[in-house]
Amino acid sequence: MEVPLNPMGREEIHRLESILLFATLFRPEVIELIKDPAERLTWVDSLAVAAGAIAREKAGMTVPEIAEELGRTEATIRKHLKGETKAGQLVRETYEQIKAGKLDELVRNIEVLAGGGKLVPAEECEELRKKVEELESENRELKAKIENVRRILDDTLERVKKIEELL
């Protein structure tokens, strides 16, 4: 599934927001920051607001609309969007990394986990991809053979009808 970098509609906004939040949370420097239990709640909240603000900005919402929807002041939203907060900087960097394709595997893993699936190592995933390709190829071959048998059967039935007409 593609990351909606310029979301259209609520569902895409929420997908981008979630991906930005989780991808930022998994960054090593953020993991260090949230190890301190006293700081964790503040950081997670700030990152969530920054992710929500940036996702909505990319959808074309105005600062007042974003502030209203997220329940924060316009000043707070502007600071996150301009990167004047550490959370805003981190989420904006994450957005740029996603946009550049540098976090494709992380984003895929986040989407798998969000869908209730389990993570599969890259090597195993590649093996499964190859197996799927092999099975799809085999399936195409079998379909072609079945179609060929149908043609032969139709031809045979046509010949039987002609023979019956002659008798």
C-alpha positions as YAML, in Angstrom:
chain: A
units: angstrom
residues:
- id: 1
  name: MET
  ca: [0.00, 0.00, 0.00]
- id: 2
  name: GLU
  ca: [1.26, 3.45, -0.86]
- id: 3
  name: VAL
  ca: [1.73, 6.13, 1.77]
- id: 4
  name: PRO
  ca: [-0.62, 9.03, 0.98]
- id: 5
  name: LEU
  ca: [1.99, 11.83, 0.96]
- id: 6
  name: ASN
  ca: [-0.69, 14.34, -0.09]
- id: 7
  name: PRO
  ca: [-3.79, 12.82, 1.47]
- id: 8
  name: MET
  ca: [-7.25, 13.32, 0.13]
- id: 9
  name: GLY
  ca: [-9.99, 12.64, 2.62]
- id: 10
  name: ARG
  ca: [-10.10, 11.66, 6.26]
- id: 11
  name: GLU
  ca: [-9.00, 8.06, 5.82]
- id: 12
  name: GLU
  ca: [-5.81, 9.04, 4.00]
- id: 13
  name: ILE
  ca: [-5.10, 11.82, 6.51]
- id: 14
  name: HIS
  ca: [-5.37, 9.33, 9.37]
- id: 15
  name: ARG
  ca: [-3.15, 6.81, 7.54]
- id: 16
  name: LEU
  ca: [-0.43, 9.41, 6.93]
- id: 17
  name: GLU
  ca: [-0.77, 10.68, 10.50]
- id: 18
  name: SER
  ca: [-0.39, 7.16, 11.94]
- id: 19
  name: ILE
  ca: [2.55, 6.30, 9.71]
- id: 20
  name: LEU
  ca: [4.31, 9.57, 10.58]
- id: 21
  name: LEU
  ca: [3.75, 9.00, 14.28]
- id: 22
  name: PHE
  ca: [4.92, 5.40, 14.37]
- id: 23
  name: ALA
  ca: [7.83, 5.90, 11.98]
- id: 24
  name: THR
  ca: [9.00, 8.83, 14.11]
- id: 25
  name: LEU
  ca: [8.58, 6.85, 17.33]
- id: 26
  name: PHE
  ca: [10.81, 4.09, 15.93]
- id: 27
  name: ARG
  ca: [13.66, 6.48, 15.13]
- id: 28
  name: PRO
  ca: [16.64, 5.71, 17.40]
- id: 29
  name: GLU
  ca: [16.92, 9.25, 18.77]
- id: 30
  name: VAL
  ca: [13.24, 9.27, 19.68]
- id: 31
  name: ILE
  ca: [13.47, 5.89, 21.38]
- id: 32
  name: GLU
  ca: [16.23, 7.38, 23.54]
- id: 33
  name: LEU
  ca: [14.09, 10.41, 24.35]
- id: 34
  name: ILE
  ca: [11.07, 8.36, 25.44]
- id: 35
  name: LYS
  ca: [13.02, 5.93, 27.64]
- id: 36
  name: ASP
  ca: [12.56, 8.36, 30.52]
- id: 37
  name: PRO
  ca: [9.06, 7.64, 31.90]
- id: 38
  name: ALA
  ca: [8.70, 11.25, 33.06]
- id: 39
  name: GLU
  ca: [9.24, 12.49, 29.49]
- id: 40
  name: ARG
  ca: [7.41, 9.71, 27.62]
- id: 41
  name: LEU
  ca: [3.87, 11.08, 27.83]
- id: 42
  name: THR
  ca: [4.91, 14.57, 26.81]
- id: 43
  name: TRP
  ca: [6.95, 13.30, 23.86]
- id: 44
  name: VAL
  ca: [4.32, 10.92, 22.58]
- id: 45
  name: ASP
  ca: [1.66, 13.63, 22.82]
- id: 46
  name: SER
  ca: [3.85, 16.23, 21.08]
- id: 47
  name: LEU
  ca: [4.76, 13.78, 18.30]
- id: 48
  name: ALA
  ca: [1.10, 12.86, 17.85]
- id: 49
  name: VAL
  ca: [0.11, 16.52, 17.51]
- id: 50
  name: ALA
  ca: [2.99, 17.23, 15.11]
- id: 51
  name: ALA
  ca: [2.13, 14.16, 13.00]
- id: 52
  name: GLY
  ca: [-1.53, 15.19, 12.93]
- id: 53
  name: ALA
  ca: [-0.64, 18.75, 11.99]
- id: 54
  name: ILE
  ca: [1.72, 17.76, 9.17]
- id: 55
  name: ALA
  ca: [-0.69, 15.16, 7.76]
- id: 56
  name: ARG
  ca: [-3.47, 17.74, 7.70]
- id: 57
  name: GLU
  ca: [-1.18, 20.41, 6.23]
- id: 58
  name: LYS
  ca: [-0.32, 17.98, 3.40]
- id: 59
  name: ALA
  ca: [-4.06, 17.53, 2.83]
- id: 60
  name: GLY
  ca: [-4.39, 21.29, 2.32]
- id: 61
  name: MET
  ca: [-6.02, 22.22, 5.61]
- id: 62
  name: THR
  ca: [-5.40, 25.69, 7.04]
- id: 63
  name: VAL
  ca: [-3.74, 26.32, 10.40]
- id: 64
  name: PRO
  ca: [-7.07, 27.34, 12.03]
- id: 65
  name: GLU
  ca: [-8.74, 24.17, 10.71]
- id: 66
  name: ILE
  ca: [-5.89, 21.99, 11.98]
- id: 67
  name: ALA
  ca: [-5.89, 23.73, 15.38]
- id: 68
  name: GLU
  ca: [-9.65, 23.28, 15.72]
- id: 69
  name: GLU
  ca: [-9.52, 19.61, 14.74]
- id: 70
  name: LEU
  ca: [-6.57, 18.75, 16.97]
- id: 71
  name: GLY
  ca: [-7.73, 20.85, 19.92]
- id: 72
  name: ARG
  ca: [-4.55, 22.92, 20.08]
- id: 73
  name: THR
  ca: [-3.82, 26.60, 19.63]
- id: 74
  name: GLU
  ca: [-2.93, 28.00, 16.23]
- id: 75
  name: ALA
  ca: [0.42, 29.07, 17.70]
- id: 76
  name: THR
  ca: [1.22, 25.48, 18.70]
- id: 77
  name: ILE
  ca: [0.26, 24.18, 15.26]
- id: 78
  name: ARG
  ca: [2.37, 26.86, 13.53]
- id: 79
  name: LYS
  ca: [5.39, 25.96, 15.69]
- id: 80
  name: HIS
  ca: [5.08, 22.28, 14.80]
- id: 81
  name: LEU
  ca: [4.61, 23.04, 11.09]
- id: 82
  name: LYS
  ca: [7.58, 25.43, 10.97]
- id: 83
  name: GLY
  ca: [9.80, 22.96, 12.82]
- id: 84
  name: GLU
  ca: [10.20, 25.29, 15.78]
- id: 85
  name: THR
  ca: [9.50, 22.36, 18.10]
- id: 86
  name: LYS
  ca: [11.68, 19.26, 18.35]
- id: 87
  name: ALA
  ca: [8.60, 17.11, 17.68]
- id: 88
  name: GLY
  ca: [7.77, 19.15, 14.58]
- id: 89
  name: GLN
  ca: [11.35, 18.83, 13.32]
- id: 90
  name: LEU
  ca: [11.43, 15.07, 13.89]
- id: 91
  name: VAL
  ca: [8.08, 14.42, 12.22]
- id: 92
  name: ARG
  ca: [8.95, 16.68, 9.26]
- id: 93
  name: GLU
  ca: [12.26, 14.80, 8.84]
- id: 94
  name: THR
  ca: [10.37, 11.51, 8.97]
- id: 95
  name: TYR
  ca: [7.98, 12.78, 6.28]
- id: 96
  name: GLU
  ca: [10.91, 13.71, 4.04]
- id: 97
  name: GLN
  ca: [12.55, 10.31, 4.62]
- id: 98
  name: ILE
  ca: [9.32, 8.53, 3.71]
- id: 99
  name: LYS
  ca: [8.94, 10.75, 0.65]
- id: 100
  name: ALA
  ca: [12.51, 9.88, -0.42]
- id: 101
  name: GLY
  ca: [11.80, 6.15, 0.01]
- id: 102
  name: LYS
  ca: [14.32, 5.78, 2.83]
- id: 103
  name: LEU
  ca: [11.82, 4.23, 5.24]
- id: 104
  name: ASP
  ca: [10.00, 1.85, 2.89]
- id: 105
  name: GLU
  ca: [10.69, -1.27, 4.95]
- id: 106
  name: LEU
  ca: [9.76, 0.44, 8.21]
- id: 107
  name: VAL
  ca: [6.52, 1.77, 6.68]
- id: 108
  name: ARG
  ca: [5.70, -1.70, 5.32]
- id: 109
  name: ASN
  ca: [6.26, -3.18, 8.77]
- id: 110
  name: ILE
  ca: [4.08, -0.53, 10.40]
- id: 111
  name: GLU
  ca: [1.28, -1.26, 7.93]
- id: 112
  name: VAL
  ca: [1.61, -5.01, 8.48]
- id: 113
  name: LEU
  ca: [1.40, -4.55, 12.24]
- id: 114
  name: ALA
  ca: [-1.50, -2.10, 11.93]
- id: 115
  name: GLY
  ca: [-3.33, -4.69, 9.84]
- id: 116
  name: GLY
  ca: [-2.95, -7.26, 12.61]
- id: 117
  name: GLY
  ca: [-0.25, -9.22, 10.81]
- id: 118
  name: LYS
  ca: [3.14, -10.27, 12.03]
- id: 119
  name: LEU
  ca: [6.48, -9.11, 10.74]
- id: 120
  name: VAL
  ca: [8.32, -11.38, 8.35]
- id: 121
  name: PRO
  ca: [12.10, -11.10, 7.91]
- id: 122
  name: ALA
  ca: [13.11, -9.57, 4.57]
- id: 123
  name: GLU
  ca: [14.76, -12.81, 3.39]
- id: 124
  name: GLU
  ca: [11.66, -14.85, 4.15]
- id: 125
  name: CYS
  ca: [9.50, -12.20, 2.49]
- id: 126
  name: GLU
  ca: [11.65, -12.40, -0.66]
- id: 127
  name: GLU
  ca: [11.41, -16.21, -0.67]
- id: 128
  name: LEU
  ca: [7.64, -15.98, -0.33]
- id: 129
  name: ARG
  ca: [7.49, -13.40, -3.14]
- id: 130
  name: LYS
  ca: [9.44, -15.77, -5.43]
- id: 131
  name: LYS
  ca: [7.16, -18.66, -4.48]
- id: 132
  name: VAL
  ca: [4.10, -16.56, -5.30]
- id: 133
  name: GLU
  ca: [5.60, -15.68, -8.70]
- id: 134
  name: GLU
  ca: [6.29, -19.37, -9.38]
- id: 135
  name: LEU
  ca: [2.74, -20.33, -8.39]
- id: 136
  name: GLU
  ca: [1.27, -17.54, -10.54]
- id: 137
  name: SER
  ca: [3.33, -18.74, -13.50]
- id: 138
  name: GLU
  ca: [2.22, -22.33, -12.91]
- id: 139
  name: ASN
  ca: [-1.37, -21.14, -12.63]
- id: 140
  name: ARG
  ca: [-1.11, -19.34, -16.01]
- id: 141
  name: GLU
  ca: [0.32, -22.49, -17.60]
- id: 142
  name: LEU
  ca: [-2.48, -24.63, -16.17]
- id: 143
  name: LYS
  ca: [-5.12, -22.19, -17.38]
- id: 144
  name: ALA
  ca: [-3.62, -22.29, -20.88]
- id: 145
  name: LYS
  ca: [-3.66, -26.10, -20.82]
- id: 146
  name: ILE
  ca: [-7.28, -26.14, -19.65]
- id: 147
  name: GLU
  ca: [-8.23, -23.74, -22.43]
- id: 148
  name: ASN
  ca: [-6.45, -25.97, -24.94]
- id: 149
  name: VAL
  ca: [-8.31, -29.05, -23.64]
- id: 150
  name: ARG
  ca: [-11.61, -27.13, -23.93]
- id: 151
  name: ARG
  ca: [-10.85, -26.28, -27.56]
- id: 152
  name: ILE
  ca: [-10.00, -29.91, -28.30]
- id: 153
  name: LEU
  ca: [-13.19, -31.05, -26.54]
- id: 154
  name: ASP
  ca: [-15.31, -28.51, -28.45]
- id: 155
  name: ASP
  ca: [-13.69, -29.63, -31.71]
- id: 156
  name: THR
  ca: [-14.27, -33.28, -30.82]
- id: 157
  name: LEU
  ca: [-17.94, -32.65, -29.98]
- id: 158
  name: GLU
  ca: [-18.36, -30.83, -33.29]
- id: 159
  name: ARG
  ca: [-16.90, -33.81, -35.15]
- id: 160
  name: VAL
  ca: [-19.15, -36.24, -33.24]
- id: 161
  name: LYS
  ca: [-22.20, -34.17, -34.29]
- id: 162
  name: LYS
  ca: [-21.08, -34.30, -37.94]
- id: 163
  name: ILE
  ca: [-20.55, -38.07, -37.74]
- id: 164
  name: GLU
  ca: [-24.01, -38.51, -36.17]
- id: 165
  name: GLU
  ca: [-25.51, -36.44, -38.98]
- id: 166
  name: LEU
  ca: [-23.83, -38.67, -41.55]
- id: 167
  name: LEU
  ca: [-25.20, -41.84, -39.95]
...
